[in-house]
Coordinates of C-alpha atoms in Angstrom, one line a residue:
X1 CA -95.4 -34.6 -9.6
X2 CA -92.4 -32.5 -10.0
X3 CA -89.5 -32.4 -7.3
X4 CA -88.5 -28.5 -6.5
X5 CA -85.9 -27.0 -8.4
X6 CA -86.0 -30.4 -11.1
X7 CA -87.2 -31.4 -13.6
X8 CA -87.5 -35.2 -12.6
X9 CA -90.6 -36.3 -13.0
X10 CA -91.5 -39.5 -10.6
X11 CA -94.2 -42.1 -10.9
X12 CA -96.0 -43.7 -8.2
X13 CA -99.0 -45.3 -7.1
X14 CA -102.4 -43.9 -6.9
X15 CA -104.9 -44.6 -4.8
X16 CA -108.6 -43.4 -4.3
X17 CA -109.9 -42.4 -0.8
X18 CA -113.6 -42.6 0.2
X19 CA -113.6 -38.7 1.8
X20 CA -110.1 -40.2 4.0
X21 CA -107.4 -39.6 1.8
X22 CA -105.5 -37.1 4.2
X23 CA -106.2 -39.2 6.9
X24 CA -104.5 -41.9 4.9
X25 CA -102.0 -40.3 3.2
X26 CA -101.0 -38.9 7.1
X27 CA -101.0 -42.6 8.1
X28 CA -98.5 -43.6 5.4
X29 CA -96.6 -41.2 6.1
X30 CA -96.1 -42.1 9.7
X31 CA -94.8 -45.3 8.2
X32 CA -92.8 -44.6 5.7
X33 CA -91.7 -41.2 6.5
X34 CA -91.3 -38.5 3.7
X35 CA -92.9 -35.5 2.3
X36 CA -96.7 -34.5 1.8
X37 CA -98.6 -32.7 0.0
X38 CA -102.1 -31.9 -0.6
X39 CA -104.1 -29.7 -3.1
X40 CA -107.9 -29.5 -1.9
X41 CA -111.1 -27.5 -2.6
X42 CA -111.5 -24.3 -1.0
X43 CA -115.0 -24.2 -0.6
X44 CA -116.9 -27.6 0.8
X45 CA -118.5 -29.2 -2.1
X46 CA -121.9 -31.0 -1.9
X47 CA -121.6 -34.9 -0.4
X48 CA -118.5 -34.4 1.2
X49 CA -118.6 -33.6 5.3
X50 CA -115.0 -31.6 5.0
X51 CA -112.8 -30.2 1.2
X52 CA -112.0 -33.0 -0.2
X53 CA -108.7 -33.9 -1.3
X54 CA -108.6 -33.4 -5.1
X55 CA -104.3 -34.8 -5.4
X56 CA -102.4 -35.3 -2.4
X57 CA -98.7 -37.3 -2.3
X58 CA -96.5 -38.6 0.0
X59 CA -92.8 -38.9 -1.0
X60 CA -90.2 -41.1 0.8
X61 CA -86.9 -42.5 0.1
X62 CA -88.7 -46.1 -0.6
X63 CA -92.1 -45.2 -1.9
X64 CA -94.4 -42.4 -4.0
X65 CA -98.2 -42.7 -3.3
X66 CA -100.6 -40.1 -4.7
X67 CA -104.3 -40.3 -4.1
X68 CA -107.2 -38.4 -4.3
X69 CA -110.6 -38.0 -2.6
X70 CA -112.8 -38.1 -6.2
X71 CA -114.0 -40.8 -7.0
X72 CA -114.6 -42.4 -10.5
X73 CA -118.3 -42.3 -11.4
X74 CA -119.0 -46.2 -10.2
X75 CA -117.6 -45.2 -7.2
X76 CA -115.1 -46.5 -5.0
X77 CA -114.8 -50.7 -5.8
X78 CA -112.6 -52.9 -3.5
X79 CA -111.2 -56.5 -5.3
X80 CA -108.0 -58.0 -4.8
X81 CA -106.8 -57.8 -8.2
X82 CA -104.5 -55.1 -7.1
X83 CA -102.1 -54.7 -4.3
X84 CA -98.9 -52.5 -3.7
X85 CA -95.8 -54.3 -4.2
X86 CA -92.9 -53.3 -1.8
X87 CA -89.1 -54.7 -1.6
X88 CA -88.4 -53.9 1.4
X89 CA -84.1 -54.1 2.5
X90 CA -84.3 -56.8 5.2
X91 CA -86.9 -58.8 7.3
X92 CA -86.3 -56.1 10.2
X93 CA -87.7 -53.3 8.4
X94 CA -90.5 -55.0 6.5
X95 CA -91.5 -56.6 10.2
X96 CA -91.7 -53.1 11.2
X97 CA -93.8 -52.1 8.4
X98 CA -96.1 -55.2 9.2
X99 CA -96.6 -53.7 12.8
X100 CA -97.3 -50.3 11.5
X101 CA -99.7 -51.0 8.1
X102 CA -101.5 -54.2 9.5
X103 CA -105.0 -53.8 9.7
X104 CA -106.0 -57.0 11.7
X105 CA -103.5 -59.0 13.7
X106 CA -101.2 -60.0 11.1
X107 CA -100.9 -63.8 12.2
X108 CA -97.5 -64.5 14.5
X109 CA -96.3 -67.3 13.0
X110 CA -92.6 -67.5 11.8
X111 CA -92.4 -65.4 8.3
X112 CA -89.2 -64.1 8.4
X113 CA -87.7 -66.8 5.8
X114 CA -91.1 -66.4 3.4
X115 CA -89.8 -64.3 0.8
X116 CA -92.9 -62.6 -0.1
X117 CA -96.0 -61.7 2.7
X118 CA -99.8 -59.9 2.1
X119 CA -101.7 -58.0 4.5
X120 CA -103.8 -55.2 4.4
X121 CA -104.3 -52.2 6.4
X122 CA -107.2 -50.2 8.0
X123 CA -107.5 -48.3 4.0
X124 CA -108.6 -51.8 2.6
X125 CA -105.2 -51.6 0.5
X126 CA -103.0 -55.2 -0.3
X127 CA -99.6 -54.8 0.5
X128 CA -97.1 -57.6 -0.6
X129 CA -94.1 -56.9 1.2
X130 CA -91.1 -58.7 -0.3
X131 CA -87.2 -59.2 1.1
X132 CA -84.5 -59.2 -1.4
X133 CA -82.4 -61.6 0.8
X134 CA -83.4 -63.5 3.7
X135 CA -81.4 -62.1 7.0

């Protein structure tokens, strides 16, 4: 994607939605702030309840996320050879992002000296969220 009025061209994840990805896009942006955008079909096409999302993003100061409602032919395929990799600036912000991206009761024990935590959140994506310097 292109920022307005440059010609800076900024790379990013991508993720593919099952029919959610404004949902989910919406959802990451209540975490991580930003801008969105979403570029969909104006007429509902054939399988999907509501216009699918053909590229949407969400741009923030710490992360660039695109996805997209299509699907590859084999369809959508969940593994856990892939997960989105985050420094995050201290353990106060990355607990926060652990309150708001967890999907199941991320486990209370004391992580705040672990340099490097996974969950996942309700989108079935891995997130390793790293610390730079433990606080």
């Amino acid at each position: 994607m292109l920022f307005k009025n440059t010609n800076k061209v900024v790379s990013g994840i991508f993720l593919t939605f099952s029919g959610n990805c404004k949902e989910a896009l919406t959802f990451y942006h209540s975490c991580f702030g930003g801008t969105l955008h979403f570029d969909t079909f104006t007429k509902q096409l054939h399988d999907f309840p509501k216009n699918p999302v053909i590229f949407g993003s969400l741009i923030s100061k710490d992360i660039v996320i695109h996805g997209s409602d299509l699907v590859a032919d084999e369809g959508r395929i969940i593994g856990n050879y892939l997960s989105v990799f985050l420094i995050c600036e201290n353990v106060v912000y990355r607990n926060l992002l652990v309150e708001k991206l967890a999907s199941n009761h991320f486990p209370k024990r004391h992580h705040d000296l672990q340099k490097l935590i996974e969950i996942s959140d309700a989108y079935d994506v891995k997130w390793l969220l790293a610390i730079s310097s433990v606080m």
